[in-house]
Coordinates of C-alpha atoms in Angstrom, one line a residue:
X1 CA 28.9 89.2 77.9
X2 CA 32.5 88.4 78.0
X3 CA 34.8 91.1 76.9
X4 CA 36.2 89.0 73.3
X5 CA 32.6 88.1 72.2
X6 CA 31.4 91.7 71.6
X7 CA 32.1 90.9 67.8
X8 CA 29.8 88.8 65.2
X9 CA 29.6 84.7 65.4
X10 CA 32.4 83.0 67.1
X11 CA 35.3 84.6 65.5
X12 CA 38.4 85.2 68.3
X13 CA 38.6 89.3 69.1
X14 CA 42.3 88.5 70.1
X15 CA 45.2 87.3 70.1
X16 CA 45.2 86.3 73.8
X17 CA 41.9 84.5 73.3
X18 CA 43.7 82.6 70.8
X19 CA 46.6 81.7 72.7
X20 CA 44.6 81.0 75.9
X21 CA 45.7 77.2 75.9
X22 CA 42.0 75.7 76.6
X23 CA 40.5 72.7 73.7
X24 CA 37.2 72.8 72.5
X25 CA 34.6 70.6 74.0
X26 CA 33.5 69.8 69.7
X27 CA 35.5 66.2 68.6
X28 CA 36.7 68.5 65.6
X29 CA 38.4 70.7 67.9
X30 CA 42.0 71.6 67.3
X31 CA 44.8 73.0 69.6
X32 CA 44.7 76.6 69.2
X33 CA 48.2 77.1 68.8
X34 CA 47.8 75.3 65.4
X35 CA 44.8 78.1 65.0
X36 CA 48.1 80.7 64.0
X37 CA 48.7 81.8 60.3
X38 CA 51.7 81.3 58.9
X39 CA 52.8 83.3 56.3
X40 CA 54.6 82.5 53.3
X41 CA 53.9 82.0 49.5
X42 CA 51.6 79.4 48.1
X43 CA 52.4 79.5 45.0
X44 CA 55.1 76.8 45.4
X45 CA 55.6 72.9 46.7
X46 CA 56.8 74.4 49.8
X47 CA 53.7 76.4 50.2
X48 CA 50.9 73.6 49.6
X49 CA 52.7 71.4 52.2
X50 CA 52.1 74.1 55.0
X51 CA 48.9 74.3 53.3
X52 CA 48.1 70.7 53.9
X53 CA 48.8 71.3 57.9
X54 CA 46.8 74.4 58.4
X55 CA 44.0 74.2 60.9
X56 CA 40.9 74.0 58.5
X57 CA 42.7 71.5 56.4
X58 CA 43.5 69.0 59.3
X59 CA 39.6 69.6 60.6
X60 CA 38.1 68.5 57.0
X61 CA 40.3 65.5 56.7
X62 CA 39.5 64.5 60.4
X63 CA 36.1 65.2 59.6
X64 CA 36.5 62.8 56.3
X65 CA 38.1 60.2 57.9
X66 CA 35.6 59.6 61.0
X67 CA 32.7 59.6 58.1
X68 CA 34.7 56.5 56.2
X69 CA 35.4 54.9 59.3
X70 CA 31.1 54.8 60.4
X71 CA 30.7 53.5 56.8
X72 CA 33.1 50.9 57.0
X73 CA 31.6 49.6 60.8
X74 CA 28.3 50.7 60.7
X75 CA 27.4 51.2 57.2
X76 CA 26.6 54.5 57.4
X77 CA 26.4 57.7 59.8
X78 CA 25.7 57.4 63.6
X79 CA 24.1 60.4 63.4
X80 CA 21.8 59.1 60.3
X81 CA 21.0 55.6 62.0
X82 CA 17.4 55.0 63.7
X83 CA 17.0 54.3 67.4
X84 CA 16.0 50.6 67.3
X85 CA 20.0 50.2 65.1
X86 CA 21.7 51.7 68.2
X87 CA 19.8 50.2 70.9
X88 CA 17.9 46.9 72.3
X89 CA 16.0 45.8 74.9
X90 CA 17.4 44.0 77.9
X91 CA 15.0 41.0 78.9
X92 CA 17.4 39.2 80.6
X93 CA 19.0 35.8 80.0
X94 CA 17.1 33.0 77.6
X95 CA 16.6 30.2 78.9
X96 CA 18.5 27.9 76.4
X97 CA 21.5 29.2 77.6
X98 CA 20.4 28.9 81.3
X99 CA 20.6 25.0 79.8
X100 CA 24.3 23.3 80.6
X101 CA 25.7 21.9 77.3
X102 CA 27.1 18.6 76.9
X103 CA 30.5 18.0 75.4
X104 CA 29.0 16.8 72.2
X105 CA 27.6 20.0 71.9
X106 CA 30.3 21.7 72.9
X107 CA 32.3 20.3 70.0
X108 CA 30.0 20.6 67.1
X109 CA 29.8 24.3 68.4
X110 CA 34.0 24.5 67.8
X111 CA 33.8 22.7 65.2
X112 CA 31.3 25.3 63.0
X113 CA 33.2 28.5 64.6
X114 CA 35.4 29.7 61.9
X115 CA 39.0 29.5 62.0
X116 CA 40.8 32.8 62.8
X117 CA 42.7 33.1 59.9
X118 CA 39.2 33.2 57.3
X119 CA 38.1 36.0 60.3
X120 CA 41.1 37.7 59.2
X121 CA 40.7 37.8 56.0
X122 CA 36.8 38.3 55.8
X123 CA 35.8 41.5 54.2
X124 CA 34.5 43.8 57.6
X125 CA 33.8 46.4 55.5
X126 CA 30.1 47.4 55.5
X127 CA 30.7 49.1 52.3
X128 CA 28.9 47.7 49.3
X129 CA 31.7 47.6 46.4
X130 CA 31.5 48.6 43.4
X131 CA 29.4 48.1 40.4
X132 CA 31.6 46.3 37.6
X133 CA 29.9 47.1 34.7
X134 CA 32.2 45.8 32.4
X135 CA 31.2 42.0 34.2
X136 CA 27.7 42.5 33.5
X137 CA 28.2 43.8 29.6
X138 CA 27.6 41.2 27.1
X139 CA 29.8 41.1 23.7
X140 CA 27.2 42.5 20.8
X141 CA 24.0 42.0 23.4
X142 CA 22.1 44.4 20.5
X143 CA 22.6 41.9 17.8
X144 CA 22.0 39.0 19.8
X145 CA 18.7 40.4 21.2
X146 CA 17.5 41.5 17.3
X147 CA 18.5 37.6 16.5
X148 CA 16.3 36.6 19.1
X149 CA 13.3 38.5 18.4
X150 CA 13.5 37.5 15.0
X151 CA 13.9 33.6 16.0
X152 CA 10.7 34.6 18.5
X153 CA 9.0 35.4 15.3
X154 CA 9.8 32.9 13.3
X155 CA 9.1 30.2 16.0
X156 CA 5.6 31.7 15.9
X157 CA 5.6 30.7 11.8
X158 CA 6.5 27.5 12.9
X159 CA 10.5 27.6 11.8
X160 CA 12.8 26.9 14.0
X161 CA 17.5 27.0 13.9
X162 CA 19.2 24.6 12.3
X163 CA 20.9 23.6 15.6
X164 CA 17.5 22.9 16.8
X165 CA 16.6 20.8 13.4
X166 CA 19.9 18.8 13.9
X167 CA 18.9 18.1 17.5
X168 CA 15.3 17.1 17.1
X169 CA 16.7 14.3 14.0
X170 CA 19.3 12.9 16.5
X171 CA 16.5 12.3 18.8
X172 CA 13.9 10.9 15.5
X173 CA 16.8 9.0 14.5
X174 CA 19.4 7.6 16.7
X175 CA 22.8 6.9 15.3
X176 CA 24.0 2.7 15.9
X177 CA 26.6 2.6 18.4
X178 CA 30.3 0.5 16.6
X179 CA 31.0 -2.4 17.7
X180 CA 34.2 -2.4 19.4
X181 CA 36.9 -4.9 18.3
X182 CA 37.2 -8.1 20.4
X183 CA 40.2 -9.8 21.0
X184 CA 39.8 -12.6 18.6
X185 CA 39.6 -9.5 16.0
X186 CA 43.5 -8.2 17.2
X187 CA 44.2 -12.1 17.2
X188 CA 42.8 -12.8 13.1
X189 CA 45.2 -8.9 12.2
X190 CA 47.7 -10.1 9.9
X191 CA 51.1 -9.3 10.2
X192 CA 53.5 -6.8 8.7
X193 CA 57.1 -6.1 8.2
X194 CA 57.3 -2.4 8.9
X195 CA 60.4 -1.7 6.7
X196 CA 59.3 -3.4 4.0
X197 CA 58.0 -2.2 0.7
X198 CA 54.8 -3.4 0.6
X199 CA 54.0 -2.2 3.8
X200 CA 50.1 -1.1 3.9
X201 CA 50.7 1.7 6.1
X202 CA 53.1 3.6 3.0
X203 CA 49.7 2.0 0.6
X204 CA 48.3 6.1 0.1
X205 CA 52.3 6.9 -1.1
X206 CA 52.4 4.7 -3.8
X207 CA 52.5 6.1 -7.4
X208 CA 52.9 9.9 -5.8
X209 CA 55.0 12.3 -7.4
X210 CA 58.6 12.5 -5.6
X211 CA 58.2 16.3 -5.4
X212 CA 55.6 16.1 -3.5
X213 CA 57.0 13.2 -1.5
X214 CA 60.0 15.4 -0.7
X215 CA 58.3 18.5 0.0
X216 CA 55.7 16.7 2.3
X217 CA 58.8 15.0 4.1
X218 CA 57.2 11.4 3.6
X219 CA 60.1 10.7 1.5
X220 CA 63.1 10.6 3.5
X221 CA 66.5 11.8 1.4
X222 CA 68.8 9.1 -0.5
X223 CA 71.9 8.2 1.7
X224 CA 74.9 8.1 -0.9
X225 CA 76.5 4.8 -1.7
X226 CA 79.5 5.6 0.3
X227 CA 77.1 5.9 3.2
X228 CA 76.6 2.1 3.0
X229 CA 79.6 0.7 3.3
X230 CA 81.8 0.3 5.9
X231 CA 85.5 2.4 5.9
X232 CA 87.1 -1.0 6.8
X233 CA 86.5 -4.6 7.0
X234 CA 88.4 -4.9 10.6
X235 CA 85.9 -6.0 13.3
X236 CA 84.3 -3.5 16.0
X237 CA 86.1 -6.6 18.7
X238 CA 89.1 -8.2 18.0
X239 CA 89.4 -12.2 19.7
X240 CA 92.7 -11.3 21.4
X241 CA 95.4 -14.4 20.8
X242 CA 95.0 -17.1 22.8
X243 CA 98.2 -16.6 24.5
X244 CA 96.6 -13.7 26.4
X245 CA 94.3 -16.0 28.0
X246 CA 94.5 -15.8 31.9
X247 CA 95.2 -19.8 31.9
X248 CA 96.9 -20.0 28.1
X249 CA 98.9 -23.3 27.2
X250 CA 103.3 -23.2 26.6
X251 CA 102.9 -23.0 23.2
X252 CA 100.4 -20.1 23.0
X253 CA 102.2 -18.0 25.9
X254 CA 105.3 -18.5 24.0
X255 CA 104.0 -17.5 20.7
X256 CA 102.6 -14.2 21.8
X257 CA 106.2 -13.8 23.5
X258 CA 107.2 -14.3 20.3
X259 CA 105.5 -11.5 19.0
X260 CA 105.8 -9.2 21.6
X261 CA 109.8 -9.6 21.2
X262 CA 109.7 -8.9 17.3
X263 CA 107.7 -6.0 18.0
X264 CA 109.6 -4.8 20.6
X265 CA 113.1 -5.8 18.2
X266 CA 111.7 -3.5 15.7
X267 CA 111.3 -0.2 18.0
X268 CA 114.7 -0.7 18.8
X269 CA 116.3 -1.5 15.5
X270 CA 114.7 2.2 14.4
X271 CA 115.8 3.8 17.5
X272 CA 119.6 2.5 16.5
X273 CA 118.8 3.5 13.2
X274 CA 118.2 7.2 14.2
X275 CA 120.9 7.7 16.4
X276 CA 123.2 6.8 13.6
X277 CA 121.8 9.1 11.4
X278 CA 122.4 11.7 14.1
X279 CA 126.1 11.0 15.6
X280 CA 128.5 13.2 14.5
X281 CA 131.5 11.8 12.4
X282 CA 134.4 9.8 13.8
X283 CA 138.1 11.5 14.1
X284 CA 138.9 8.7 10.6
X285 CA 135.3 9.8 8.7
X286 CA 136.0 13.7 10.0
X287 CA 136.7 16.0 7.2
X288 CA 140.0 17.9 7.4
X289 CA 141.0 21.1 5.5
X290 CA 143.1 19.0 2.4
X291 CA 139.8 17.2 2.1
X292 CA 137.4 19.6 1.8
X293 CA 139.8 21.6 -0.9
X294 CA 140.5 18.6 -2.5
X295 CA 136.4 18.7 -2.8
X296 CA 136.0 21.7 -3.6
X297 CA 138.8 21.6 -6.5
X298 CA 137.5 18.9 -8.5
X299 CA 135.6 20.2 -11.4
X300 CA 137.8 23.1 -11.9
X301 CA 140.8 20.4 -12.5
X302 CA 139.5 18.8 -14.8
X303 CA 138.8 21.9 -17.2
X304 CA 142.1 23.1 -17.1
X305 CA 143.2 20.2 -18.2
X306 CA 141.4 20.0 -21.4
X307 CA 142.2 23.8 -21.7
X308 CA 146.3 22.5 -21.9
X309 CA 145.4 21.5 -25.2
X310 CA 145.3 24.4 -27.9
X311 CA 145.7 22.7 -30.8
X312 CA 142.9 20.1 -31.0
X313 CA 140.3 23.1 -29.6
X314 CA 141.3 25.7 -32.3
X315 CA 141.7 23.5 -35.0
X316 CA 138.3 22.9 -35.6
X317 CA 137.2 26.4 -35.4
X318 CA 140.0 27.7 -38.0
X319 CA 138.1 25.5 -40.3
X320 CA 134.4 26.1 -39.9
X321 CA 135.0 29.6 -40.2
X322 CA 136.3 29.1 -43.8
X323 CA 134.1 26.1 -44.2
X324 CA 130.9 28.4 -43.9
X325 CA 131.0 32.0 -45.8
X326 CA 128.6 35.1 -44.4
X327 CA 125.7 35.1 -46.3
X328 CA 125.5 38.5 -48.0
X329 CA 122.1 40.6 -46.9
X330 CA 120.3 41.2 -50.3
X331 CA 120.0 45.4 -50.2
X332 CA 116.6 45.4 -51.8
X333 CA 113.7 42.7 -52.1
X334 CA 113.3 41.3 -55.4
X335 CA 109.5 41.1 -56.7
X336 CA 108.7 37.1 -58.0
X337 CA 107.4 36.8 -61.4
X338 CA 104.5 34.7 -62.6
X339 CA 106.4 31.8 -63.6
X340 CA 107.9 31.6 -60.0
X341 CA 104.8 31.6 -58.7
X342 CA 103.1 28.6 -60.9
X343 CA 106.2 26.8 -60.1
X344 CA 106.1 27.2 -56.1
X345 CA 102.3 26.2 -56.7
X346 CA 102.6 23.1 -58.8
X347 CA 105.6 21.8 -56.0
X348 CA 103.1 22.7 -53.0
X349 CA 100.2 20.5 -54.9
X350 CA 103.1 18.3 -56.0
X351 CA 103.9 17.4 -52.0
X352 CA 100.4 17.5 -50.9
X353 CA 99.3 14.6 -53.0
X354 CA 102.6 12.8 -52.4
X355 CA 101.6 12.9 -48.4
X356 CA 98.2 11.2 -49.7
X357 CA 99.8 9.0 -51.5
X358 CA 102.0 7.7 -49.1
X359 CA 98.8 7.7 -46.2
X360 CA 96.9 5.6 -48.6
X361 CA 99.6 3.0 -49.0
X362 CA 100.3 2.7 -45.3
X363 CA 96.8 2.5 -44.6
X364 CA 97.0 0.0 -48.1
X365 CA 99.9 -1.9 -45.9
X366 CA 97.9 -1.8 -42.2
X367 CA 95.4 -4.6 -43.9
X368 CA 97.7 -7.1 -44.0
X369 CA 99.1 -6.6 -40.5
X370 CA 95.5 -6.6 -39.4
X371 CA 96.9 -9.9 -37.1
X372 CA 99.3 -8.4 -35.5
X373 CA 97.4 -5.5 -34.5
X374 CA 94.4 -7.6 -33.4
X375 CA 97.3 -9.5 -31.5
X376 CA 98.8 -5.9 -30.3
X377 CA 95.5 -5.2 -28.9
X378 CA 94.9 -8.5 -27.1
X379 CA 98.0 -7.9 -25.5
X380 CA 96.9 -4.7 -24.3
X381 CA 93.6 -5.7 -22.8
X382 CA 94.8 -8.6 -20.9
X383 CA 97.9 -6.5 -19.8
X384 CA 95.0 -4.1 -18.2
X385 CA 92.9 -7.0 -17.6
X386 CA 96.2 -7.6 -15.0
X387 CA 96.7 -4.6 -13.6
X388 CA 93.0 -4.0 -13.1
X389 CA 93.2 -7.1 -11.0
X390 CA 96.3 -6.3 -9.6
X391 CA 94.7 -3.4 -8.0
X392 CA 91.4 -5.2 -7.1
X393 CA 93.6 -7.5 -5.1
X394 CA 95.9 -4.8 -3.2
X395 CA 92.7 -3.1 -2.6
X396 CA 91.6 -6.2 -0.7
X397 CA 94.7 -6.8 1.0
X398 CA 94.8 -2.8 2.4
X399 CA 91.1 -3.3 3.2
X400 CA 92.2 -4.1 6.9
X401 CA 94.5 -1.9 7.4
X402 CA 94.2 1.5 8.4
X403 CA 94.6 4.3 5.6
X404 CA 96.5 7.9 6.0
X405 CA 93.5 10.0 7.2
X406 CA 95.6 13.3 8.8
X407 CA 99.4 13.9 9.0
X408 CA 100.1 11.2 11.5
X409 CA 100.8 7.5 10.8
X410 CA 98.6 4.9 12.9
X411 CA 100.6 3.0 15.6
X412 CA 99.2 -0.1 16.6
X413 CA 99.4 -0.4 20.2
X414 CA 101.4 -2.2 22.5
X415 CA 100.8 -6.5 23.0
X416 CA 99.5 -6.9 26.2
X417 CA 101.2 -9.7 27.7
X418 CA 102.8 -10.9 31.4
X419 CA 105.8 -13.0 31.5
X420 CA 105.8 -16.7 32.7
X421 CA 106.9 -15.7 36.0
X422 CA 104.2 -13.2 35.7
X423 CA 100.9 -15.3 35.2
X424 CA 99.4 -16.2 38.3
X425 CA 97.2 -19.6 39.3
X426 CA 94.2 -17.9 40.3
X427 CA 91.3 -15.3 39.2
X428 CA 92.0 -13.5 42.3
X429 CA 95.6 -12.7 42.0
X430 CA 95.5 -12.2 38.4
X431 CA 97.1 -8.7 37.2
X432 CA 94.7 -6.7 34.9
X433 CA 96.4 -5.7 31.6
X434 CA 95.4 -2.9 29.0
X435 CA 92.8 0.0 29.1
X436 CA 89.4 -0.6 27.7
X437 CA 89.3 3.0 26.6
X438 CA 92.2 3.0 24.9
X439 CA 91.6 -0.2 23.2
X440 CA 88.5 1.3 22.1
X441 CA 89.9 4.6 20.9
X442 CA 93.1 2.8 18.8
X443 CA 89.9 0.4 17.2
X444 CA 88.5 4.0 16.0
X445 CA 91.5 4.8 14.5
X446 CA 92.2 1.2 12.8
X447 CA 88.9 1.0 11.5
X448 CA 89.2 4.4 9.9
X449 CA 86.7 6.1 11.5
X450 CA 88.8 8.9 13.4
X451 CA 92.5 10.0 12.5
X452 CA 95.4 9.2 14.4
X453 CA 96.1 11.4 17.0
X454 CA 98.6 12.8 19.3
X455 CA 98.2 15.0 22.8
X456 CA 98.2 18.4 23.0
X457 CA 101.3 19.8 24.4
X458 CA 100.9 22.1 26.9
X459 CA 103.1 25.5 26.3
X460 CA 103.2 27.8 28.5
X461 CA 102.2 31.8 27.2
X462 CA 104.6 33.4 30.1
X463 CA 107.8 33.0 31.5
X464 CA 107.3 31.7 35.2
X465 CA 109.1 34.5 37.4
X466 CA 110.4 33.1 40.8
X467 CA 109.5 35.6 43.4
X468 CA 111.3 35.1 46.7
X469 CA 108.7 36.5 49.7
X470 CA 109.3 39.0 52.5
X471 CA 109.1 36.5 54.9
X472 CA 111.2 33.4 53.8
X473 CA 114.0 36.1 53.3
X474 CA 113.2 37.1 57.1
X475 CA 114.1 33.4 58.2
X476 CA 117.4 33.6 55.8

């Protein structure tokens, strides 16, 4: 007996036994240097990591590992499997593969070996999955199983589900298939205006209550009058003149001409107009320092020369003042007796029914002017009889032209128009005039659907600071 194994069962004696540097001839086996003990405490992460590398914990998950691995390839243990799994019989080649195959065969063979790709992705494992109970649970399989005993029952009775009743009278009596429409049906359909009020699809609306039209949205909402009619009269396309043509006659090229000149006379007629308004005064119209005193002095002469007059001013006054004595303040308020009292009465009833009086007899009067006032009022109707259609007229006349919608003015745009030396005697050399955007945007605003309009003007937020680089001043 070797000197180590004097102990019990194959624990090391030693250290040097340990630490002798041979493996074990077991597949479990582990170098012994891993075999040492290290020391430390376990109570913390630190401690189950070296844990987790210790000798007997790498042997159990080798151990666990080479189990998984036989149950994936072999389905279970090697150790576990019969003879007749882990080996076979030799009997030498058969003899259909002695037999040469043909190229037919050959390719019928390729064509039922699968491809690699479904290899690779074919399960391997000889491990049987899972059990998924949850797949093979039925939703209230308790119920459903009492229902069908009971139908089992009453099947027995002779009563069988309505489903089954239903079925069984389908079958008895079969329902008569439609006729579909021909096409001499579609051909005999009357007509129908859609939009029209007697159309038969809105037939079921008719007589309905309008709240429940509106609520039910198969009553659309009442545009408003104004909705209807147009803002102008003007055309969406104006017919240019004929002068614009791109072969006009003399008189039509010189008519537009025309027009383009008065137009153009106008613009500058205010332009002169404005710059008078604005010059600044000749050295004659200037106003000098005698002027503007002379200006300044004119009321105030005038006063003082009515003041130069003392007599005709005072007199008056002297005599007003003796003309009208003070009123002396009565010191205590006197009490009015009865009699004063009936008296003021009898006047107040006295003036009251001479103001009847005198109503009644104008009123008395008024009946024989009854043809004058009947004339009076004649007048008056027919003069708003006039102005009524005075207005109905100016309405019509500023029907077509465009109304103040915003705070600018509408400015009809320029007359396109090329000068006789300007027209040219072909389609292919003619010069295009206008903008067809800008001819429809000015229609917009003369048709009053948009307001005039001006372009933004762009103003700047910062002062622009002119830097002078490094390297400009370098070439300086």
């Amino acid at each position: 007996m070797a000197a180590g194994s004097s102990g019990g069962g194959g624990r090391p004696c030693s250290k040097s036994a340990a630490d002798s540097g041979f493996l074990g001839l077991r597949p479990t086996s582990v170098d012994p240097a891993l075999r040492r003990r290290r020391r430390g405490p376990r109570n913390r992460k630190r401690g189950w990591r070296r844990l987790a590398q210790e000798p007997l914990a790498l042997e159990v998950d080798h151990f666990l590992e080479d189990v998984r691995l036989q149950e994936r390839t072999r389905g279970g243990l090697v150790s576990e499997a019969p003879d007749e799994k882990l080996f076979f019989v030799d009997t030498g080649p058969k003899e259909k593969d002695l037999k040469k195959r043909t190229k037919g065969q050959k390719k019928s063979l390729l064509l039922k070996k699968p491809l690699r790709i479904d290899l690779t992705l074919e399960n391997t494992s000889k491990v049987p999955a899972p059990k998924d109970i949850l797949a093979h649970q039925v939703p209230n399989a308790k119920k459903l199983k009492r229902k069908q005993q009971l139908w089992e029952r009453l099947a027995k009775q002779g009563e069988v589900p309505r489903e089954v009743r239903r079925a069984q009278a389908r079958l008895c009596h079969p329902p008569t298939a439609k006729a579909k429409p021909g096409p001499q049906d579609t051909v005999e359909r009357p007509f129908y205006n859609l939009w029209a009020s007697d159309n038969p699809l809105d037939q079921p609306l008719v007589d309905q209550d309008t709240f429940f039209l509106e609520q039910t949205k198969k009553k659309g909402v009442k545009r408003p009058q104004r909705l209807l009619t147009k803002p102008s009269q003007v055309p969406a396309v104006e017919v240019t003149p004929a002068g614009a043509s791109y072969n006009p006659s003399f008189e039509d090229h010189q008519a537009l001409l025309r027009a383009a000149h008065e137009v153009e006379l106008q613009r500058q007629q205010a332009a002169q107009k404005l710059e008078r308004q604005l010059a600044l005064p000749t050295a004659e119209q200037a106003a000098t320092q005698e002027s503007s005193f002379r200006e300044m002095c004119e009321g105030l002469l005038e006063e003082s020369d009515g003041e130069g007059e003392p007599g005709e001013s005072q007199g008056p006054e002297t005599g007003g003042d003796q003309a009208l004595p003070a009123s002396p303040r009565l010191a205590t308020a006197e009490k009015k007796t009865e009699q004063q009292r009936r008296r003021e009465k009898a006047a107040r009833t006295l003036r009251v029914q001479r103001a009847a009086q005198r109503t009644a007899q104008l009123q008395h009067q008024q009946l024989f002017r009854l043809r004058g006032i009947k004339a009076q009022v004649a007048q008056r109707l027919a003069e708003l009889a006039r102005r009524r259609e005075q207005r109905r007229l100016q309405q019509l006349a500023e029907a077509d032209k465009p109304r103040r919608l915003g705070r600018l003015k509408y400015q009809a745009p320029d007359i396109d128009v090329q000068l006789s030396s300007e027209l040219s005697d072909s389609l292919r050399t003619m010069k295009p005039e206008g903008n067809i955007l800008r001819d429809r945007f000015k229609s917009f605003q003369k048709r009053n659907m948009i307001e005039p309009r001006e372009r933004a003007k762009f103003k700047r937020k910062y002062k622009v600071k002119l830097v002078e680089k490094r390297a400009f001043r370098e070439i300086q």
